[in-house]
Short mmCIF file of C-alpha atoms in Angstrom, two decimals:
data_model
loop_
_atom_site.label_atom_id
_atom_site.label_comp_id
_atom_site.label_asym_id
_atom_site.label_seq_id
_atom_site.Cartn_x
_atom_site.Cartn_y
_atom_site.Cartn_z
CA UNK A 247 41.49 -43.63 -29.59
CA UNK A 248 39.03 -42.78 -32.19
CA UNK A 249 38.72 -39.22 -33.42
CA UNK A 250 35.16 -37.73 -33.30
CA UNK A 251 35.55 -34.01 -34.20
CA UNK A 252 38.10 -32.00 -35.73
CA UNK A 253 38.99 -28.53 -34.31
CA UNK A 254 41.76 -25.79 -34.32
CA UNK A 255 43.24 -24.87 -31.18
CA UNK A 256 46.04 -22.67 -29.90
CA UNK A 257 49.62 -23.77 -28.11
CA UNK A 258 49.19 -23.08 -24.64
CA UNK A 259 52.82 -22.56 -24.16
CA UNK A 260 53.22 -20.37 -27.59
CA UNK A 261 49.89 -19.54 -28.16
CA UNK A 262 50.30 -20.68 -32.45
CA UNK A 263 47.33 -22.38 -34.07
CA UNK A 264 47.05 -25.56 -34.70
CA UNK A 265 44.57 -28.91 -35.20
CA UNK A 266 43.21 -30.53 -32.25
CA UNK A 267 40.55 -33.31 -32.07
CA UNK A 268 37.93 -34.18 -29.82
CA UNK A 269 38.53 -38.21 -28.77
CA UNK A 270 36.89 -41.39 -27.40
CA UNK A 271 38.83 -42.74 -24.20
CA UNK A 272 36.89 -45.43 -21.65
CA UNK A 273 33.47 -43.10 -20.58
CA UNK A 274 35.27 -39.87 -21.26
CA UNK A 275 35.56 -37.35 -24.62
CA UNK A 276 39.01 -35.48 -24.84
CA UNK A 277 40.38 -32.47 -26.73
CA UNK A 278 43.98 -33.26 -28.08
CA UNK A 279 46.32 -31.32 -29.65
CA UNK A 280 50.25 -31.47 -30.85
CA UNK A 281 52.44 -28.98 -30.99
CA UNK A 282 55.79 -29.20 -33.27
CA UNK A 283 57.58 -27.34 -31.23
CA UNK A 284 55.62 -28.17 -27.55
CA UNK A 285 54.23 -31.87 -27.28
CA UNK A 286 50.74 -32.80 -26.98
CA UNK A 287 48.50 -31.88 -24.71
CA UNK A 288 45.28 -32.93 -23.83
CA UNK A 289 42.31 -32.91 -21.06
CA UNK A 290 39.04 -34.00 -20.65
CA UNK A 291 36.55 -31.79 -22.57
CA UNK A 292 32.97 -34.35 -21.52
CA UNK A 293 33.48 -36.75 -19.04
CA UNK A 294 30.09 -39.07 -19.53
CA UNK A 295 29.60 -41.54 -16.89
CA UNK A 296 26.56 -43.34 -18.62
CA UNK A 297 24.89 -39.86 -18.32
CA UNK A 298 21.83 -39.50 -20.79
CA UNK A 299 23.19 -36.38 -22.80
CA UNK A 300 25.83 -37.91 -25.38
CA UNK A 301 28.95 -36.47 -27.05
CA UNK A 302 27.30 -37.02 -29.92
CA UNK A 303 24.21 -35.81 -30.05
CA UNK A 304 24.87 -32.72 -27.63
CA UNK A 305 25.12 -30.39 -30.56
CA UNK A 306 22.79 -27.57 -31.85
CA UNK A 307 22.17 -26.44 -35.40
CA UNK A 308 21.04 -22.60 -35.75
CA UNK A 309 22.88 -20.96 -38.79
CA UNK A 310 25.63 -19.05 -37.93
CA UNK A 311 24.17 -14.67 -37.86
CA UNK A 312 27.51 -13.01 -38.02
CA UNK A 313 28.40 -9.02 -36.75
CA UNK A 314 26.18 -6.31 -37.42
CA UNK A 315 28.95 -4.43 -37.35
CA UNK A 316 32.84 -5.65 -37.61
CA UNK A 317 34.93 -3.62 -36.12
CA UNK A 318 37.98 -5.64 -37.83
CA UNK A 319 39.02 -7.60 -40.89
CA UNK A 320 40.32 -11.28 -41.00
CA UNK A 321 43.68 -11.39 -41.91
CA UNK A 322 45.88 -12.85 -39.18
CA UNK A 323 42.78 -16.15 -38.63
CA UNK A 324 40.78 -17.04 -35.92
CA UNK A 325 41.54 -15.86 -32.87
CA UNK A 326 43.86 -12.64 -33.83
CA UNK A 327 41.57 -11.01 -35.61
CA UNK A 328 39.29 -9.99 -32.41
CA UNK A 329 37.33 -6.87 -32.60
CA UNK A 330 34.53 -8.49 -33.91
CA UNK A 331 35.80 -10.40 -37.24
CA UNK A 332 33.63 -10.65 -40.39
CA UNK A 333 34.13 -14.54 -39.91
CA UNK A 334 32.09 -14.40 -36.33
CA UNK A 335 29.18 -16.31 -36.15
CA UNK A 336 27.38 -15.42 -34.25
CA UNK A 337 26.28 -11.52 -32.75
CA UNK A 338 26.12 -10.18 -28.81
CA UNK A 339 23.70 -11.56 -26.38
CA UNK A 340 25.61 -10.44 -23.02
CA UNK A 341 28.10 -7.33 -22.50
CA UNK A 342 30.53 -6.55 -20.50
CA UNK A 343 31.85 -3.61 -19.28
CA UNK A 344 34.75 -3.82 -16.59
CA UNK A 345 33.79 0.08 -14.60
CA UNK A 346 37.36 -1.08 -12.09
CA UNK A 347 39.98 -3.22 -12.05
CA UNK A 348 40.05 -2.53 -8.23
CA UNK A 349 38.28 -4.71 -6.47
CA UNK A 350 37.86 -5.16 -2.32
CA UNK A 351 38.55 -8.81 -2.04
CA UNK A 352 41.28 -10.62 -3.08
CA UNK A 353 40.42 -14.38 -4.45
CA UNK A 354 42.47 -16.94 -4.89
CA UNK A 355 40.60 -18.07 -7.95
CA UNK A 356 39.64 -14.50 -10.75
CA UNK A 357 39.35 -14.58 -14.08
CA UNK A 358 40.35 -10.63 -14.46
CA UNK A 359 43.43 -10.75 -11.35
CA UNK A 360 41.05 -7.81 -10.13
CA UNK A 361 42.69 -5.74 -7.46
CA UNK A 362 46.20 -4.63 -8.44
CA UNK A 363 45.15 -1.30 -11.11
CA UNK A 364 42.89 1.60 -9.77
CA UNK A 365 42.45 3.22 -12.83
CA UNK A 366 38.25 3.46 -13.51
CA UNK A 367 37.00 4.62 -17.09
CA UNK A 368 35.72 7.09 -16.49
CA UNK A 369 32.23 8.13 -17.21
CA UNK A 370 32.75 9.37 -20.45
CA UNK A 371 35.64 6.15 -21.10
CA UNK A 372 31.94 4.68 -20.32
CA UNK A 373 29.83 5.70 -22.44
CA UNK A 374 32.32 6.14 -25.58
CA UNK A 375 31.92 1.53 -24.70
CA UNK A 376 28.21 2.18 -24.28
CA UNK A 377 28.26 3.66 -28.45
CA UNK A 378 30.38 0.76 -29.48
CA UNK A 379 28.13 -1.65 -28.36
CA UNK A 380 25.60 0.01 -29.68
CA UNK A 381 27.14 0.19 -32.77
CA UNK A 382 28.26 -3.21 -33.16
CA UNK A 383 26.18 -5.52 -30.54
CA UNK A 384 22.86 -3.53 -30.93
CA UNK A 385 20.97 -3.74 -27.91
CA UNK A 386 22.05 -6.35 -26.27
CA UNK A 387 21.81 -7.44 -22.34
CA UNK A 388 24.99 -4.74 -20.26
CA UNK A 389 26.97 -6.63 -17.39
CA UNK A 390 28.73 -4.12 -15.24
CA UNK A 391 31.98 -6.11 -13.57
CA UNK A 392 35.13 -5.99 -12.66
CA UNK A 393 37.05 -5.71 -10.48
CA UNK A 394 34.54 -5.38 -8.14
CA UNK A 395 32.01 -2.66 -9.92
CA UNK A 396 30.70 -1.80 -6.32
CA UNK A 397 33.73 0.21 -5.37
CA UNK A 398 32.60 2.91 -7.16
CA UNK A 399 30.67 5.34 -5.87
CA UNK A 400 28.89 6.83 -8.94
CA UNK A 401 27.66 2.86 -9.79
CA UNK A 402 24.17 4.37 -9.84
CA UNK A 403 24.93 7.08 -12.53
CA UNK A 404 26.03 4.57 -14.97
CA UNK A 405 23.05 2.59 -14.54
CA UNK A 406 21.24 5.33 -15.19
CA UNK A 407 22.97 5.70 -18.73
CA UNK A 408 23.45 2.71 -19.65
CA UNK A 409 19.46 2.48 -19.79
CA UNK A 410 19.62 5.87 -21.04
CA UNK A 411 22.03 4.41 -24.29
CA UNK A 412 18.82 2.31 -25.10
CA UNK A 413 19.71 -0.91 -23.23
CA UNK A 414 17.14 -2.49 -21.07
CA UNK A 415 18.52 -4.71 -19.37
CA UNK A 416 21.05 -3.98 -17.21
CA UNK A 417 22.55 -6.49 -14.06
CA UNK A 418 25.90 -6.16 -11.94
CA UNK A 419 28.34 -9.31 -11.06
CA UNK A 420 29.34 -7.76 -7.53
CA UNK A 421 30.38 -10.30 -4.40
CA UNK A 422 27.77 -8.63 -2.55
CA UNK A 423 30.06 -6.87 0.04
CA UNK A 424 28.86 -3.11 -0.21
CA UNK A 425 25.03 -5.10 -0.53
CA UNK A 426 25.43 -6.44 2.72
CA UNK A 427 26.96 -3.79 4.85
CA UNK A 428 26.00 -0.29 3.65
CA UNK A 429 21.81 0.44 4.45
CA UNK A 430 20.42 1.55 1.41
CA UNK A 431 22.53 0.99 -0.47
CA UNK A 432 20.04 -1.96 -2.31
CA UNK A 433 17.62 0.70 -2.69
CA UNK A 434 19.30 3.04 -5.18
CA UNK A 435 20.74 0.76 -7.14
CA UNK A 436 16.34 -1.05 -7.32
CA UNK A 437 16.32 3.68 -8.68
CA UNK A 438 18.46 3.53 -11.20
CA UNK A 439 17.11 0.65 -12.87
CA UNK A 440 19.46 -2.03 -12.58
CA UNK A 441 17.25 -4.94 -13.52
CA UNK A 442 19.57 -8.23 -11.88
CA UNK A 443 22.30 -8.44 -9.38
CA UNK A 444 24.92 -11.44 -10.33
CA UNK A 445 25.99 -12.72 -6.77
CA UNK A 446 28.62 -14.32 -6.44
CA UNK A 447 28.07 -17.51 -4.54
CA UNK A 448 30.14 -20.65 -4.26
CA UNK A 449 28.75 -23.05 -1.84
CA UNK A 450 27.18 -23.56 1.96
CA UNK A 451 29.88 -24.25 3.64
CA UNK A 452 32.77 -21.27 5.16
CA UNK A 453 35.39 -23.28 4.25
CA UNK A 454 34.24 -23.34 0.24
CA UNK A 455 34.77 -19.62 0.68
CA UNK A 456 37.55 -19.29 2.70
CA UNK A 457 38.51 -22.09 -0.09
CA UNK A 458 38.29 -19.29 -3.88
CA UNK A 459 37.30 -15.77 -1.72
CA UNK A 460 40.77 -15.87 0.36
CA UNK A 461 37.98 -15.56 3.80
CA UNK A 462 34.82 -16.79 5.05
CA UNK A 463 31.93 -14.26 3.57
CA UNK A 464 29.01 -16.48 3.43
CA UNK A 465 26.83 -14.52 6.30
CA UNK A 466 27.71 -11.48 3.58
CA UNK A 467 26.25 -12.49 0.94
CA UNK A 468 22.92 -14.07 3.25
CA UNK A 469 22.73 -10.01 3.93
CA UNK A 470 23.00 -9.09 0.47
CA UNK A 471 20.55 -11.63 -1.23
CA UNK A 472 18.07 -10.28 1.33
CA UNK A 473 18.82 -6.47 1.15
CA UNK A 474 18.62 -7.03 -2.59
CA UNK A 475 15.27 -8.92 -2.13
CA UNK A 476 13.39 -6.20 0.52
CA UNK A 477 14.30 -3.57 -2.59
CA UNK A 478 12.57 -5.18 -4.58
CA UNK A 479 16.35 -6.13 -7.07
CA UNK A 480 15.92 -9.84 -9.05
CA UNK A 481 18.59 -12.07 -8.23
CA UNK A 482 20.74 -14.93 -10.02
CA UNK A 483 23.44 -16.75 -7.99
CA UNK A 484 26.63 -17.08 -8.81
CA UNK A 485 28.86 -20.10 -8.65
CA UNK A 486 32.34 -21.03 -9.36
CA UNK A 487 32.94 -24.53 -9.36
CA UNK A 488 36.12 -26.28 -8.44
CA UNK A 489 36.64 -30.18 -8.01
CA UNK A 490 37.31 -32.05 -4.57
CA UNK A 491 35.96 -28.09 -3.22
CA UNK A 492 33.11 -27.08 -3.66
CA UNK A 493 31.21 -29.44 -6.55
CA UNK A 494 29.96 -31.99 -3.88
CA UNK A 495 27.57 -28.67 -2.21
CA UNK A 496 25.64 -27.86 -5.93
CA UNK A 497 22.32 -29.72 -4.48
CA UNK A 498 22.39 -27.65 -1.32
CA UNK A 499 23.40 -24.33 -3.14
CA UNK A 500 20.33 -25.46 -5.64
CA UNK A 501 18.02 -25.45 -2.64
CA UNK A 502 19.21 -22.06 -0.65
CA UNK A 503 18.40 -20.42 -3.99
CA UNK A 504 14.99 -21.60 -3.77
CA UNK A 505 14.56 -21.25 -0.03
CA UNK A 506 14.88 -17.03 -0.53
CA UNK A 507 12.07 -17.11 -3.16
CA UNK A 508 10.81 -15.76 -5.42
CA UNK A 509 12.95 -12.95 -6.34
CA UNK A 510 15.99 -15.44 -6.55
CA UNK A 511 15.58 -15.63 -10.49
CA UNK A 512 18.04 -19.16 -10.68
CA UNK A 513 20.79 -20.86 -10.08
CA UNK A 514 24.75 -20.17 -12.47
CA UNK A 515 27.01 -22.46 -12.40
CA UNK A 516 31.22 -21.88 -13.75
CA UNK A 517 33.19 -24.31 -14.00
CA UNK A 518 36.91 -23.14 -13.17
CA UNK A 519 38.47 -22.39 -15.44
CA UNK A 520 42.74 -21.78 -16.13
CA UNK A 521 42.78 -18.08 -16.58
CA UNK A 522 43.65 -14.34 -14.31
CA UNK A 523 44.40 -15.75 -11.01
CA UNK A 524 44.19 -19.53 -9.30
CA UNK A 525 46.32 -21.14 -7.13
CA UNK A 526 47.80 -24.68 -9.58
CA UNK A 527 49.50 -24.88 -12.92
CA UNK A 528 46.73 -24.69 -15.63
CA UNK A 529 47.66 -28.57 -16.76
CA UNK A 530 46.93 -29.52 -12.68
CA UNK A 531 43.73 -27.95 -13.18
CA UNK A 532 40.35 -29.79 -11.60
CA UNK A 533 38.12 -28.87 -14.02
CA UNK A 534 34.64 -30.18 -14.71
CA UNK A 535 32.53 -30.64 -17.58
CA UNK A 536 29.16 -29.53 -18.46
CA UNK A 537 28.11 -33.85 -18.10
CA UNK A 538 29.34 -33.92 -14.56
CA UNK A 539 27.89 -30.96 -13.42
CA UNK A 540 24.33 -31.84 -14.75
CA UNK A 541 24.62 -35.62 -13.28
CA UNK A 542 25.85 -34.13 -9.52
CA UNK A 543 22.75 -32.12 -9.64
CA UNK A 544 20.34 -34.62 -10.16
CA UNK A 545 22.29 -37.10 -7.62
CA UNK A 546 22.70 -34.10 -5.15
CA UNK A 547 19.38 -32.65 -4.94
CA UNK A 548 17.65 -36.31 -4.40
CA UNK A 549 16.08 -36.34 -8.25
CA UNK A 550 14.44 -33.09 -7.88
CA UNK A 551 16.15 -32.48 -11.33
CA UNK A 552 17.84 -35.04 -13.67
CA UNK A 553 20.56 -34.50 -15.94
CA UNK A 554 17.58 -35.37 -19.21
CA UNK A 555 15.89 -32.26 -18.43
CA UNK A 556 18.74 -29.54 -19.25
CA UNK A 557 19.36 -28.63 -22.80
CA UNK A 558 22.11 -27.05 -25.07
CA UNK A 559 22.14 -24.08 -26.23
CA UNK A 560 21.58 -22.66 -29.90
CA UNK A 561 22.62 -19.30 -30.27
CA UNK A 562 26.23 -19.80 -28.79
CA UNK A 563 28.56 -23.67 -29.38
CA UNK A 564 26.38 -26.65 -27.57
CA UNK A 565 29.88 -27.08 -25.46
CA UNK A 566 29.67 -23.82 -24.35
CA UNK A 567 26.36 -24.21 -21.40
CA UNK A 568 23.42 -25.43 -20.78
CA UNK A 569 20.07 -24.61 -18.57
CA UNK A 570 16.25 -25.89 -18.30
CA UNK A 571 13.72 -23.55 -17.15
CA UNK A 572 11.13 -24.77 -14.28
CA UNK A 573 8.22 -24.12 -12.20
CA UNK A 574 8.52 -23.33 -8.54
CA UNK A 575 6.53 -25.81 -7.72
CA UNK A 576 6.66 -24.88 -3.42
CA UNK A 577 9.90 -24.72 -1.63
CA UNK A 578 11.28 -27.96 -3.25
CA UNK A 579 9.91 -29.05 -5.48
CA UNK A 580 10.49 -27.95 -9.20
CA UNK A 581 8.35 -28.74 -12.99
CA UNK A 582 10.71 -28.66 -15.63
CA UNK A 583 9.33 -26.38 -18.37
CA UNK A 584 9.18 -28.65 -21.85
CA UNK A 585 9.46 -26.10 -24.06
CA UNK A 586 9.79 -22.00 -23.49
CA UNK A 587 9.68 -19.73 -27.09
CA UNK A 588 12.59 -16.84 -27.28
CA UNK A 589 13.82 -19.59 -24.68
CA UNK A 590 17.84 -18.97 -25.47
CA UNK A 591 17.53 -23.43 -25.67
CA UNK A 592 15.01 -23.22 -27.78
CA UNK A 593 15.33 -25.03 -31.54
CA UNK A 594 15.73 -21.31 -33.80
CA UNK A 595 16.90 -19.27 -31.08
CA UNK A 596 19.78 -16.23 -31.66
CA UNK A 597 21.19 -13.75 -29.98
CA UNK A 598 17.99 -11.46 -30.09
CA UNK A 599 15.94 -14.16 -28.46
CA UNK A 600 18.79 -14.86 -25.97
CA UNK A 601 18.28 -11.75 -25.26
CA UNK A 602 15.15 -11.23 -24.56
CA UNK A 603 14.67 -14.96 -22.80
CA UNK A 604 17.09 -13.91 -20.29
CA UNK A 605 15.69 -10.09 -19.47
CA UNK A 606 12.28 -11.57 -19.53
CA UNK A 607 13.05 -14.43 -16.81
CA UNK A 608 16.18 -13.37 -14.89
CA UNK A 609 14.66 -9.19 -14.41
CA UNK A 610 13.00 -7.29 -11.53
CA UNK A 611 8.94 -8.51 -11.79
CA UNK A 612 7.15 -6.10 -11.18
CA UNK A 613 9.21 -4.73 -14.09
CA UNK A 614 8.22 -7.31 -16.60
CA UNK A 615 4.62 -6.61 -18.56
CA UNK A 616 5.89 -2.35 -18.73
CA UNK A 617 8.53 -3.70 -20.62
CA UNK A 618 8.24 -2.77 -24.20
CA UNK A 619 8.63 -6.74 -25.92
CA UNK A 620 6.00 -7.60 -23.65
CA UNK A 621 3.05 -5.23 -24.77
CA UNK A 622 -0.42 -6.49 -23.42
CA UNK A 623 -3.28 -6.03 -22.07
CA UNK A 624 -3.83 -6.18 -18.12
CA UNK A 625 -4.87 -9.38 -17.84
CA UNK A 626 -2.53 -11.20 -20.25
CA UNK A 627 0.03 -9.09 -18.27
CA UNK A 628 -0.82 -10.23 -15.22
CA UNK A 629 -1.09 -13.80 -16.11
CA UNK A 630 2.11 -12.95 -17.54
CA UNK A 631 4.02 -11.84 -14.73
CA UNK A 632 2.51 -14.89 -12.33
CA UNK A 633 3.59 -17.08 -14.24
CA UNK A 634 6.91 -15.42 -14.86
CA UNK A 635 7.10 -15.16 -10.82
CA UNK A 636 7.55 -18.64 -10.53
CA UNK A 637 10.24 -19.23 -13.18
CA UNK A 638 13.78 -20.94 -12.09
CA UNK A 639 16.73 -21.05 -14.21
CA UNK A 640 18.98 -24.34 -13.56
CA UNK A 641 22.41 -23.36 -16.29
CA UNK A 642 25.78 -23.68 -16.29
CA UNK A 643 28.62 -21.37 -18.58
CA UNK A 644 32.48 -24.06 -19.24
CA UNK A 645 34.71 -21.29 -20.24
CA UNK A 646 37.56 -22.31 -21.70
CA UNK A 647 41.11 -21.60 -21.22
CA UNK A 648 44.43 -22.62 -23.60
CA UNK A 649 43.90 -25.86 -22.55
CA UNK A 650 40.95 -26.96 -23.81
CA UNK A 651 40.69 -23.92 -26.74
CA UNK A 652 38.34 -25.07 -29.10
CA UNK A 653 37.76 -21.93 -32.16
CA UNK A 654 34.80 -23.10 -33.16
CA UNK A 655 33.75 -21.93 -29.78
CA UNK A 656 35.23 -19.19 -30.09
CA UNK A 657 33.42 -17.82 -33.38
CA UNK A 658 30.08 -19.41 -31.97
CA UNK A 659 30.13 -17.28 -28.73
CA UNK A 660 27.96 -14.59 -27.28
CA UNK A 661 29.22 -13.29 -24.55
CA UNK A 662 31.94 -10.61 -25.86
CA UNK A 663 34.05 -7.45 -24.10
CA UNK A 664 33.94 -3.82 -24.59
CA UNK A 665 37.16 -2.98 -24.24
CA UNK A 666 38.38 0.70 -24.40
CA UNK A 667 39.96 0.64 -27.77
CA UNK A 668 36.37 0.04 -29.44
CA UNK A 669 36.00 -3.13 -30.31
CA UNK A 670 33.68 -6.27 -29.37
CA UNK A 671 35.53 -9.96 -28.25
CA UNK A 672 34.67 -13.06 -27.19
CA UNK A 673 34.76 -13.14 -23.76
CA UNK A 674 37.45 -16.53 -23.19
CA UNK A 675 39.70 -14.81 -26.13
CA UNK A 676 40.01 -11.16 -23.80
CA UNK A 677 41.03 -13.97 -21.23
CA UNK A 678 43.52 -16.44 -23.11
CA UNK A 679 46.76 -15.90 -21.88
CA UNK A 680 49.37 -18.72 -22.40
CA UNK A 681 50.93 -21.47 -19.76
CA UNK A 682 53.59 -18.32 -19.07
CA UNK A 683 50.84 -15.82 -17.92
CA UNK A 684 51.34 -14.16 -21.82
CA UNK A 685 47.79 -12.48 -22.00
CA UNK A 686 46.72 -13.06 -25.88
CA UNK A 687 44.73 -9.78 -25.74
CA UNK A 688 44.80 -8.20 -22.53
CA UNK A 689 46.69 -5.19 -21.28
CA UNK A 690 46.56 -4.33 -17.21
#
């Protein structure tokens, strides 16, 4: 095999830093690494099958942007100084606040292994987390996560608190159960200022939800989406994708997202990673790579979207994600927008531009003209809002686990978790565990 690129990683057994390399194989690129004690590990990193985005050219060249206020020093070396350290090469775009560890589901696949702990941070604790984010990460977009945030009755207060502390875009990561079943709940979240419902939605078959969520809940998802739309909330459908479970449903899921109309702002795919809770041995993960998702979307959509539409990010490492922005042309037609000023995939995007892009394209439709960064005369505002109403984003984020960890990717991460001990950590590092489940950072 030919070596394409060298990097550093961790041993899945002992979590020591070891050399790693990307090597070419038959229609695939693998991340290969060797620990002197535990041997060789190799996992697919880029399965091409003739995809137009070749591994060698799928890259970005945006210069690094270092944390505005590092909270730790560089002593032990990456990834053991997370906080963020001064060597981290990207500022915060989206910050996750885990406002509970409780959950009203018991999903077989859960990156946070939620449901076992009962402690919720107080509103004072949440305010301290927001203060940490303001000092270290600036005006980042905020995602309220968990556990299941809607199990907290004071969730509207948390949303108001985030806006009061100067964070302009607040999204909710939820399974949608409370939104589906409690009358008026979506309206209360809208009144509190929620900008986006990041709605867990894995497929179009009940068997998919039973496999990934432990229960049939398709009807709950339908009701949750309808209630959010009726309340004026924007929605993003978010699917965890597992080979052999729901990777054949991506085209149908795309059509489902489009069928809801303009309040569903896009579809976001997350190929499953082996951290948290998962029902397989980590080395046997049914992992999917980014080009496989691109090709599946083209094939299953009947060509409505094409693999060539998708672009790598520029505010994070190229192997972490892809995205495309489309203009709706009726319920089942999409026209790709070739160039998007301020998009996180534009040639000179930084974390701040990515934040604004997400807020504008995923936020509440009626609020666009009122955003401070969008002040314009009324006619221009009408045209801009009308255009954005017809925008649809299609994207994917490939999280790292201990098998496919690339420390260069870690250093470019712009999705950070705010910890209660006043640090910011790259999402994948915070959730990283060894094969035996020993965490690198998360302490539950």
